[in-house]
């Protein structure tokens, strides 16, 4: 008798599970049937916002519903991130953010969510190689001469960081350790004032996404001596990589799409497929922005995020990086 009850219960559970799977598949087929909100946790106008709008336009055209950008800046992206973490897990509220989404909780005293528990990775969209920019009046033309100058002037060089815990900040800390040199890191409130002081000679160096330094380099206002990607970039074909002098050195800022935790996997997979389709068209425009398109699966992104967070946490801990 107990065996019969067990078998009936098991059958009911199996039927229920099958119904849920079927419902999720059906939901994914009809998704989206209304506008989708894409929260960008930084102000409009920057590279992140530009890429978000490019992607939103493509997704809207492909999926038949508007993907509406909503800028919610503040607290190193935490305000926008919290909005998405607390949103219904139905695929209609998404987060488009940079690598600071995963590093901000490492440097801030308190964050109201857990990156790995409260968000579902959807797609890695693009990587942004960084440029090592130097004041043009210094006798530095490449990484080799930068290391030599820093060792000849221990602790005297100054490097700007646009924001605490940013990819540029972590890359600057990483270069210090990889090159066995010492320099002073000076925090700024944004990249614009940092570039102004770099050009004016108040600061010696600045590591930040290539797009910010490109125009100044080409006009001769500063000197880009290296890029942090594994290979040289099309925008600066004559500029070597850091890795050509320090083997294994590689660092990027990166942009990606997340959904709230527990969003149906069928919807996450559908979004990932549509993002990859959009990236096939967006590739040339991303290159113009100094970015590299990164098509791949949900699993690829989840694996990348785990590895990047482990490395970033190590840099943050060793450098004792804390936001004010």
C-alpha atoms as a printed R data frame, in Angstrom:
    type eleno elety resid chain resno      x      y       z
1   ATOM     1    CA   UNK     A     1  0.000  0.000   0.000
2   ATOM     2    CA   UNK     A     2  2.796  2.407   0.897
3   ATOM     3    CA   UNK     A     3  4.527  1.535  -2.372
4   ATOM     4    CA   UNK     A     4  1.374  2.475  -4.329
5   ATOM     5    CA   UNK     A     5  1.121  5.815  -2.528
6   ATOM     6    CA   UNK     A     6  4.804  6.451  -3.223
7   ATOM     7    CA   UNK     A     7  4.397  5.633  -6.910
8   ATOM     8    CA   UNK     A     8  1.329  7.891  -7.223
9   ATOM     9    CA   UNK     A     9  3.191 10.744  -5.496
10  ATOM    10    CA   UNK     A    10  6.229 10.246  -7.726
11  ATOM    11    CA   UNK     A    11  4.005 10.213 -10.825
12  ATOM    12    CA   UNK     A    12  2.237 13.414  -9.728
13  ATOM    13    CA   UNK     A    13  5.603 15.089  -9.112
14  ATOM    14    CA   UNK     A    14  6.879 14.011 -12.532
15  ATOM    15    CA   UNK     A    15  3.729 15.264 -14.254
16  ATOM    16    CA   UNK     A    16  3.973 18.538 -12.346
17  ATOM    17    CA   UNK     A    17  7.616 18.992 -13.290
18  ATOM    18    CA   UNK     A    18  6.840 18.265 -16.933
19  ATOM    19    CA   UNK     A    19  4.031 20.822 -16.830
20  ATOM    20    CA   UNK     A    20  6.377 23.437 -15.386
21  ATOM    21    CA   UNK     A    21  8.964 22.759 -18.092
22  ATOM    22    CA   UNK     A    22  6.290 22.986 -20.768
23  ATOM    23    CA   UNK     A    23  4.945 26.219 -19.277
24  ATOM    24    CA   UNK     A    24  8.431 27.724 -19.139
25  ATOM    25    CA   UNK     A    25  9.059 26.757 -22.758
26  ATOM    26    CA   UNK     A    26  5.733 28.237 -23.812
27  ATOM    27    CA   UNK     A    27  6.452 31.398 -21.797
28  ATOM    28    CA   UNK     A    28  9.833 31.747 -23.511
29  ATOM    29    CA   UNK     A    29  8.208 31.408 -26.935
30  ATOM    30    CA   UNK     A    30  5.795 34.257 -26.222
31  ATOM    31    CA   UNK     A    31  8.413 36.353 -24.391
32  ATOM    32    CA   UNK     A    32  8.498 39.307 -24.586
33  ATOM    33    CA   UNK     A    33  4.884 40.409 -24.966
34  ATOM    34    CA   UNK     A    34  5.456 43.862 -23.452
35  ATOM    35    CA   UNK     A    35  8.370 46.345 -23.207
36  ATOM    36    CA   UNK     A    36 11.505 45.202 -21.378
37  ATOM    37    CA   UNK     A    37 13.246 47.577 -18.954
38  ATOM    38    CA   UNK     A    38 17.051 47.594 -19.113
39  ATOM    39    CA   UNK     A    39 18.581 49.341 -16.096
40  ATOM    40    CA   UNK     A    40 21.960 51.024 -16.713
41  ATOM    41    CA   UNK     A    41 23.407 51.979 -13.291
42  ATOM    42    CA   UNK     A    42 25.460 54.914 -14.579
43  ATOM    43    CA   UNK     A    43 24.613 58.279 -16.188
44  ATOM    44    CA   UNK     A    44 23.777 58.557 -19.895
45  ATOM    45    CA   UNK     A    45 26.484 59.467 -22.379
46  ATOM    46    CA   UNK     A    46 29.343 57.168 -21.406
47  ATOM    47    CA   UNK     A    47 30.618 54.121 -23.300
48  ATOM    48    CA   UNK     A    48 28.546 51.731 -21.168
49  ATOM    49    CA   UNK     A    49 25.366 53.689 -21.911
50  ATOM    50    CA   UNK     A    50 26.223 53.884 -25.628
51  ATOM    51    CA   UNK     A    51 26.692 50.110 -25.881
52  ATOM    52    CA   UNK     A    52 23.514 49.491 -23.857
53  ATOM    53    CA   UNK     A    53 21.482 51.590 -26.283
54  ATOM    54    CA   UNK     A    54 23.013 49.883 -29.311
55  ATOM    55    CA   UNK     A    55 22.143 46.478 -27.863
56  ATOM    56    CA   UNK     A    56 18.646 47.547 -26.748
57  ATOM    57    CA   UNK     A    57 17.834 48.777 -30.252
58  ATOM    58    CA   UNK     A    58 18.955 45.480 -31.782
59  ATOM    59    CA   UNK     A    59 17.090 43.344 -29.255
60  ATOM    60    CA   UNK     A    60 13.929 45.395 -29.723
61  ATOM    61    CA   UNK     A    61 14.095 44.980 -33.499
62  ATOM    62    CA   UNK     A    62 14.766 41.249 -33.222
63  ATOM    63    CA   UNK     A    63 12.225 40.410 -30.514
64  ATOM    64    CA   UNK     A    64  9.359 42.714 -31.477
65  ATOM    65    CA   UNK     A    65  9.100 44.685 -28.231
66  ATOM    66    CA   UNK     A    66 10.952 47.825 -27.075
67  ATOM    67    CA   UNK     A    67 13.950 47.336 -24.787
68  ATOM    68    CA   UNK     A    68 13.834 50.608 -22.843
69  ATOM    69    CA   UNK     A    69 16.990 51.982 -21.214
70  ATOM    70    CA   UNK     A    70 16.553 53.393 -17.714
71  ATOM    71    CA   UNK     A    71 19.587 55.151 -16.232
72  ATOM    72    CA   UNK     A    72 19.760 54.817 -12.440
73  ATOM    73    CA   UNK     A    73 23.212 56.109 -11.419
74  ATOM    74    CA   UNK     A    74 24.658 56.270  -7.941
75  ATOM    75    CA   UNK     A    75 26.897 54.490  -5.417
76  ATOM    76    CA   UNK     A    76 29.233 52.908  -7.994
77  ATOM    77    CA   UNK     A    77 26.310 51.228  -9.724
78  ATOM    78    CA   UNK     A    78 24.751 49.803  -6.569
79  ATOM    79    CA   UNK     A    79 21.483 51.773  -6.807
80  ATOM    80    CA   UNK     A    80 20.700 50.428 -10.262
81  ATOM    81    CA   UNK     A    81 21.897 46.957  -9.336
82  ATOM    82    CA   UNK     A    82 19.621 46.865  -6.298
83  ATOM    83    CA   UNK     A    83 16.653 47.863  -8.462
84  ATOM    84    CA   UNK     A    84 17.174 44.789 -10.633
85  ATOM    85    CA   UNK     A    85 17.981 42.447  -7.729
86  ATOM    86    CA   UNK     A    86 14.565 43.269  -6.212
87  ATOM    87    CA   UNK     A    87 12.620 43.156  -9.510
88  ATOM    88    CA   UNK     A    88 10.317 40.257 -10.471
89  ATOM    89    CA   UNK     A    89 12.263 37.390 -12.047
90  ATOM    90    CA   UNK     A    90 10.208 37.384 -15.240
91  ATOM    91    CA   UNK     A    91 12.661 38.714 -17.835
92  ATOM    92    CA   UNK     A    92 11.102 42.183 -17.997
93  ATOM    93    CA   UNK     A    93 13.730 43.943 -15.860
94  ATOM    94    CA   UNK     A    94 17.376 43.432 -16.803
95  ATOM    95    CA   UNK     A    95 20.696 44.944 -15.749
96  ATOM    96    CA   UNK     A    96 23.288 46.131 -18.251
97  ATOM    97    CA   UNK     A    97 26.440 47.043 -16.398
98  ATOM    98    CA   UNK     A    98 30.232 46.934 -16.410
99  ATOM    99    CA   UNK     A    99 32.692 44.816 -14.462
100 ATOM   100    CA   UNK     A   100 32.212 47.253 -11.571
101 ATOM   101    CA   UNK     A   101 28.961 45.375 -10.879
102 ATOM   102    CA   UNK     A   102 31.042 42.476  -9.579
103 ATOM   103    CA   UNK     A   103 33.877 44.490  -7.998
104 ATOM   104    CA   UNK     A   104 31.885 47.218  -6.180
105 ATOM   105    CA   UNK     A   105 30.806 44.826  -3.390
106 ATOM   106    CA   UNK     A   106 34.490 44.013  -2.819
107 ATOM   107    CA   UNK     A   107 35.414 47.640  -2.119
108 ATOM   108    CA   UNK     A   108 32.272 49.102  -0.520
109 ATOM   109    CA   UNK     A   109 31.398 48.668   3.161
110 ATOM   110    CA   UNK     A   110 27.875 47.477   2.479
111 ATOM   111    CA   UNK     A   111 25.917 46.386  -0.609
112 ATOM   112    CA   UNK     A   112 22.245 45.301  -0.363
113 ATOM   113    CA   UNK     A   113 22.632 42.271  -2.645
114 ATOM   114    CA   UNK     A   114 24.926 39.366  -3.432
115 ATOM   115    CA   UNK     A   115 26.174 39.318  -7.030
116 ATOM   116    CA   UNK     A   116 26.278 35.537  -7.345
117 ATOM   117    CA   UNK     A   117 23.053 34.819  -5.434
118 ATOM   118    CA   UNK     A   118 20.750 37.648  -6.561
119 ATOM   119    CA   UNK     A   119 21.548 37.789 -10.288
120 ATOM   120    CA   UNK     A   120 21.505 35.358 -13.195
121 ATOM   121    CA   UNK     A   121 24.266 35.842 -15.806
122 ATOM   122    CA   UNK     A   122 22.713 36.246 -19.269
123 ATOM   123    CA   UNK     A   123 25.455 37.275 -21.692
124 ATOM   124    CA   UNK     A   124 28.922 38.778 -21.810
125 ATOM   125    CA   UNK     A   125 28.568 41.499 -24.444
126 ATOM   126    CA   UNK     A   126 31.951 43.198 -24.882
127 ATOM   127    CA   UNK     A   127 35.424 43.604 -23.448
128 ATOM   128    CA   UNK     A   128 37.157 46.972 -23.300
129 ATOM   129    CA   UNK     A   129 40.953 46.851 -23.478
130 ATOM   130    CA   UNK     A   130 42.599 49.542 -21.390
131 ATOM   131    CA   UNK     A   131 45.318 51.966 -22.438
132 ATOM   132    CA   UNK     A   132 48.390 52.882 -20.405
133 ATOM   133    CA   UNK     A   133 48.572 56.651 -21.019
134 ATOM   134    CA   UNK     A   134 51.578 58.712 -19.930
135 ATOM   135    CA   UNK     A   135 52.287 62.438 -19.782
136 ATOM   136    CA   UNK     A   136 54.033 63.292 -23.058
137 ATOM   137    CA   UNK     A   137 56.914 65.137 -21.351
138 ATOM   138    CA   UNK     A   138 58.171 62.057 -19.512
139 ATOM   139    CA   UNK     A   139 60.951 59.945 -21.083
140 ATOM   140    CA   UNK     A   140 58.594 56.960 -21.374
141 ATOM   141    CA   UNK     A   141 57.721 55.421 -24.740
142 ATOM   142    CA   UNK     A   142 56.857 51.836 -23.815
143 ATOM   143    CA   UNK     A   143 56.408 49.542 -20.806
144 ATOM   144    CA   UNK     A   144 60.122 48.771 -20.614
145 ATOM   145    CA   UNK     A   145 61.027 52.454 -20.234
146 ATOM   146    CA   UNK     A   146 58.084 52.953 -17.838
147 ATOM   147    CA   UNK     A   147 59.436 50.230 -15.549
148 ATOM   148    CA   UNK     A   148 62.954 51.677 -15.774
149 ATOM   149    CA   UNK     A   149 61.720 55.202 -14.957
150 ATOM   150    CA   UNK     A   150 59.600 53.989 -12.021
151 ATOM   151    CA   UNK     A   151 62.525 51.993 -10.587
152 ATOM   152    CA   UNK     A   152 64.827 55.006 -10.958
153 ATOM   153    CA   UNK     A   153 62.242 57.164  -9.154
154 ATOM   154    CA   UNK     A   154 60.753 54.803  -6.547
155 ATOM   155    CA   UNK     A   155 57.409 55.960  -5.189
156 ATOM   156    CA   UNK     A   156 57.573 59.289  -7.029
157 ATOM   157    CA   UNK     A   157 55.425 58.490 -10.074
158 ATOM   158    CA   UNK     A   158 51.695 59.188  -9.803
159 ATOM   159    CA   UNK     A   159 48.896 57.263 -11.514
160 ATOM   160    CA   UNK     A   160 45.293 58.465 -11.591
161 ATOM   161    CA   UNK     A   161 42.248 56.248 -11.082
162 ATOM   162    CA   UNK     A   162 38.871 57.448 -12.307
163 ATOM   163    CA   UNK     A   163 36.949 55.606  -9.581
164 ATOM   164    CA   UNK     A   164 37.865 53.291  -6.716
165 ATOM   165    CA   UNK     A   165 37.613 49.616  -7.649
166 ATOM   166    CA   UNK     A   166 37.173 50.269 -11.377
167 ATOM   167    CA   UNK     A   167 38.858 48.068 -13.970
168 ATOM   168    CA   UNK     A   168 41.403 50.850 -14.494
169 ATOM   169    CA   UNK     A   169 42.161 50.923 -10.773
170 ATOM   170    CA   UNK     A   170 42.615 47.153 -10.544
171 ATOM   171    CA   UNK     A   171 44.762 47.147 -13.674
172 ATOM   172    CA   UNK     A   172 46.951 49.911 -12.189
173 ATOM   173    CA   UNK     A   173 47.435 47.863  -9.010
174 ATOM   174    CA   UNK     A   174 48.178 44.773 -11.090
175 ATOM   175    CA   UNK     A   175 50.829 46.584 -13.146
176 ATOM   176    CA   UNK     A   176 52.548 47.745  -9.964
177 ATOM   177    CA   UNK     A   177 52.885 44.168  -8.722
178 ATOM   178    CA   UNK     A   178 53.646 42.541 -12.068
179 ATOM   179    CA   UNK     A   179 56.348 45.125 -12.843
180 ATOM   180    CA   UNK     A   180 57.779 45.104  -9.284
181 ATOM   181    CA   UNK     A   181 57.564 48.903  -9.075
182 ATOM   182    CA   UNK     A   182 56.133 51.497  -6.718
183 ATOM   183    CA   UNK     A   183 54.064 54.563  -7.563
184 ATOM   184    CA   UNK     A   184 51.404 56.656  -5.895
185 ATOM   185    CA   UNK     A   185 47.752 56.090  -6.880
186 ATOM   186    CA   UNK     A   186 45.625 59.248  -6.896
187 ATOM   187    CA   UNK     A   187 41.806 58.852  -6.922
188 ATOM   188    CA   UNK     A   188 39.692 61.188  -9.079
189 ATOM   189    CA   UNK     A   189 35.955 61.697  -9.355
190 ATOM   190    CA   UNK     A   190 35.653 60.576 -12.962
191 ATOM   191    CA   UNK     A   191 37.914 60.197 -15.965
192 ATOM   192    CA   UNK     A   192 37.593 63.726 -17.401
193 ATOM   193    CA   UNK     A   193 39.504 65.527 -14.602
194 ATOM   194    CA   UNK     A   194 42.081 62.724 -14.562
195 ATOM   195    CA   UNK     A   195 42.801 63.215 -18.263
196 ATOM   196    CA   UNK     A   196 42.986 66.984 -17.785
197 ATOM   197    CA   UNK     A   197 45.637 66.602 -15.081
198 ATOM   198    CA   UNK     A   198 47.514 63.978 -17.090
199 ATOM   199    CA   UNK     A   199 47.722 66.321 -20.076
200 ATOM   200    CA   UNK     A   200 48.647 69.231 -17.794
201 ATOM   201    CA   UNK     A   201 51.450 67.295 -16.106
202 ATOM   202    CA   UNK     A   202 49.950 67.136 -12.605
203 ATOM   203    CA   UNK     A   203 49.704 63.335 -12.975
204 ATOM   204    CA   UNK     A   204 52.205 61.000 -14.668
205 ATOM   205    CA   UNK     A   205 49.997 58.123 -15.838
206 ATOM   206    CA   UNK     A   206 46.423 56.863 -16.215
207 ATOM   207    CA   UNK     A   207 45.085 53.411 -17.151
208 ATOM   208    CA   UNK     A   208 41.531 53.476 -18.494
209 ATOM   209    CA   UNK     A   209 39.481 52.121 -21.448
210 ATOM   210    CA   UNK     A   210 41.081 53.022 -24.779
211 ATOM   211    CA   UNK     A   211 38.239 55.196 -26.045
212 ATOM   212    CA   UNK     A   212 38.973 57.902 -23.458
213 ATOM   213    CA   UNK     A   213 42.641 58.323 -24.380
214 ATOM   214    CA   UNK     A   214 42.448 57.716 -28.129
215 ATOM   215    CA   UNK     A   215 41.744 61.281 -29.240
216 ATOM   216    CA   UNK     A   216 44.401 62.741 -26.923
217 ATOM   217    CA   UNK     A   217 46.994 60.229 -28.125
218 ATOM   218    CA   UNK     A   218 46.307 60.901 -31.790
219 ATOM   219    CA   UNK     A   219 46.484 64.672 -31.244
220 ATOM   220    CA   UNK     A   220 49.799 64.343 -29.377
221 ATOM   221    CA   UNK     A   221 48.426 65.651 -26.080
222 ATOM   222    CA   UNK     A   222 49.515 62.495 -24.255
223 ATOM   223    CA   UNK     A   223 51.257 59.240 -25.109
224 ATOM   224    CA   UNK     A   224 49.651 55.777 -25.031
225 ATOM   225    CA   UNK     A   225 52.573 53.418 -24.441
226 ATOM   226    CA   UNK     A   226 50.702 50.097 -24.176
227 ATOM   227    CA   UNK     A   227 47.325 48.369 -24.167
228 ATOM   228    CA   UNK     A   228 46.211 45.726 -21.667
229 ATOM   229    CA   UNK     A   229 44.611 43.250 -24.087
230 ATOM   230    CA   UNK     A   230 46.215 39.966 -25.100
231 ATOM   231    CA   UNK     A   231 46.700 41.219 -28.673
232 ATOM   232    CA   UNK     A   232 47.247 44.670 -30.143
233 ATOM   233    CA   UNK     A   233 44.045 46.538 -30.963
234 ATOM   234    CA   UNK     A   234 42.916 47.808 -34.397
235 ATOM   235    CA   UNK     A   235 42.555 51.403 -33.145
236 ATOM   236    CA   UNK     A   236 46.231 51.503 -32.094
237 ATOM   237    CA   UNK     A   237 48.058 48.951 -34.252
238 ATOM   238    CA   UNK     A   238 51.517 50.413 -33.522
239 ATOM   239    CA   UNK     A   239 51.045 50.382 -29.741
240 ATOM   240    CA   UNK     A   240 52.357 47.197 -28.072
241 ATOM   241    CA   UNK     A   241 50.583 45.195 -25.386
242 ATOM   242    CA   UNK     A   242 51.797 45.182 -21.789
243 ATOM   243    CA   UNK     A   243 52.196 41.421 -22.234
244 ATOM   244    CA   UNK     A   244 54.929 41.960 -24.825
245 ATOM   245    CA   UNK     A   245 57.077 43.145 -21.900
246 ATOM   246    CA   UNK     A   246 55.355 41.426 -18.946
247 ATOM   247    CA   UNK     A   247 54.201 37.988 -20.221
248 ATOM   248    CA   UNK     A   248 50.722 36.982 -19.071
249 ATOM   249    CA   UNK     A   249 49.551 40.496 -18.221
250 ATOM   250    CA   UNK     A   250 45.990 40.939 -19.507
251 ATOM   251    CA   UNK     A   251 43.158 43.089 -18.192
252 ATOM   252    CA   UNK     A   252 39.835 44.422 -19.458
253 ATOM   253    CA   UNK     A   253 36.824 46.337 -18.400
254 ATOM   254    CA   UNK     A   254 33.794 44.404 -19.611
255 ATOM   255    CA   UNK     A   255 30.088 44.918 -20.206
256 ATOM   256    CA   UNK     A   256 27.365 42.349 -19.700
257 ATOM   257    CA   UNK     A   257 23.671 41.604 -19.241
258 ATOM   258    CA   UNK     A   258 22.155 40.107 -16.089
259 ATOM   259    CA   UNK     A   259 18.634 39.147 -14.995
260 ATOM   260    CA   UNK     A   260 17.291 38.765 -11.446
261 ATOM   261    CA   UNK     A   261 17.973 35.394  -9.822
262 ATOM   262    CA   UNK     A   262 15.421 32.658 -10.552
263 ATOM   263    CA   UNK     A   263 14.500 34.088 -13.946
264 ATOM   264    CA   UNK     A   264 13.243 31.068 -15.970
265 ATOM   265    CA   UNK     A   265 16.174 29.425 -17.711
266 ATOM   266    CA   UNK     A   266 14.267 29.281 -20.984
267 ATOM   267    CA   UNK     A   267 14.026 33.093 -21.002
268 ATOM   268    CA   UNK     A   268 17.703 33.474 -20.050
269 ATOM   269    CA   UNK     A   269 18.689 31.182 -22.924
270 ATOM   270    CA   UNK     A   270 16.418 33.044 -25.333
271 ATOM   271    CA   UNK     A   271 17.988 36.378 -24.350
272 ATOM   272    CA   UNK     A   272 21.486 34.933 -24.703
273 ATOM   273    CA   UNK     A   273 20.689 33.701 -28.215
274 ATOM   274    CA   UNK     A   274 19.295 37.097 -29.210
275 ATOM   275    CA   UNK     A   275 22.312 38.936 -27.752
276 ATOM   276    CA   UNK     A   276 24.677 36.759 -29.780
277 ATOM   277    CA   UNK     A   277 22.631 37.461 -32.891
278 ATOM   278    CA   UNK     A   278 22.823 41.205 -32.160
279 ATOM   279    CA   UNK     A   279 26.591 41.047 -31.603
280 ATOM   280    CA   UNK     A   280 27.092 39.606 -35.075
281 ATOM   281    CA   UNK     A   281 25.753 42.924 -36.409
282 ATOM   282    CA   UNK     A   282 27.275 45.175 -33.725
283 ATOM   283    CA   UNK     A   283 30.883 43.996 -34.081
284 ATOM   284    CA   UNK     A   284 32.150 46.783 -36.406
285 ATOM   285    CA   UNK     A   285 30.493 49.545 -34.360
286 ATOM   286    CA   UNK     A   286 31.913 48.138 -31.146
287 ATOM   287    CA   UNK     A   287 35.391 48.212 -32.699
288 ATOM   288    CA   UNK     A   288 34.891 51.919 -33.387
289 ATOM   289    CA   UNK     A   289 34.273 52.324 -29.632
290 ATOM   290    CA   UNK     A   290 37.510 50.495 -28.824
291 ATOM   291    CA   UNK     A   291 35.607 47.375 -27.742
292 ATOM   292    CA   UNK     A   292 35.750 43.672 -28.595
293 ATOM   293    CA   UNK     A   293 32.460 41.781 -29.090
294 ATOM   294    CA   UNK     A   294 32.272 38.628 -26.933
295 ATOM   295    CA   UNK     A   295 29.580 36.226 -28.168
296 ATOM   296    CA   UNK     A   296 29.174 33.070 -26.095
297 ATOM   297    CA   UNK     A   297 26.833 30.901 -24.072
298 ATOM   298    CA   UNK     A   298 25.294 31.573 -20.659
299 ATOM   299    CA   UNK     A   299 27.709 28.997 -19.246
300 ATOM   300    CA   UNK     A   300 30.664 30.762 -20.878
301 ATOM   301    CA   UNK     A   301 29.714 34.020 -19.179
302 ATOM   302    CA   UNK     A   302 29.120 32.384 -15.784
303 ATOM   303    CA   UNK     A   303 32.565 30.752 -15.954
304 ATOM   304    CA   UNK     A   304 34.207 34.023 -17.046
305 ATOM   305    CA   UNK     A   305 32.502 35.943 -14.217
306 ATOM   306    CA   UNK     A   306 33.667 33.459 -11.571
307 ATOM   307    CA   UNK     A   307 37.281 33.607 -12.761
308 ATOM   308    CA   UNK     A   308 37.272 37.405 -13.064
309 ATOM   309    CA   UNK     A   309 35.801 37.840  -9.579
310 ATOM   310    CA   UNK     A   310 38.445 35.554  -8.062
311 ATOM   311    CA   UNK     A   311 41.260 37.535  -9.683
312 ATOM   312    CA   UNK     A   312 39.708 40.889  -8.783
313 ATOM   313    CA   UNK     A   313 39.196 39.881  -5.160
314 ATOM   314    CA   UNK     A   314 42.872 38.929  -4.942
315 ATOM   315    CA   UNK     A   315 43.930 42.351  -6.286
316 ATOM   316    CA   UNK     A   316 41.505 44.187  -3.975
317 ATOM   317    CA   UNK     A   317 42.726 42.251  -0.934
318 ATOM   318    CA   UNK     A   318 46.434 42.608  -1.699
319 ATOM   319    CA   UNK     A   319 46.047 46.301  -2.514
320 ATOM   320    CA   UNK     A   320 43.732 46.945   0.454
321 ATOM   321    CA   UNK     A   321 41.384 48.811  -1.912
322 ATOM   322    CA   UNK     A   322 38.451 50.435  -0.127
323 ATOM   323    CA   UNK     A   323 35.978 53.041  -1.357
324 ATOM   324    CA   UNK     A   324 35.380 56.075   0.823
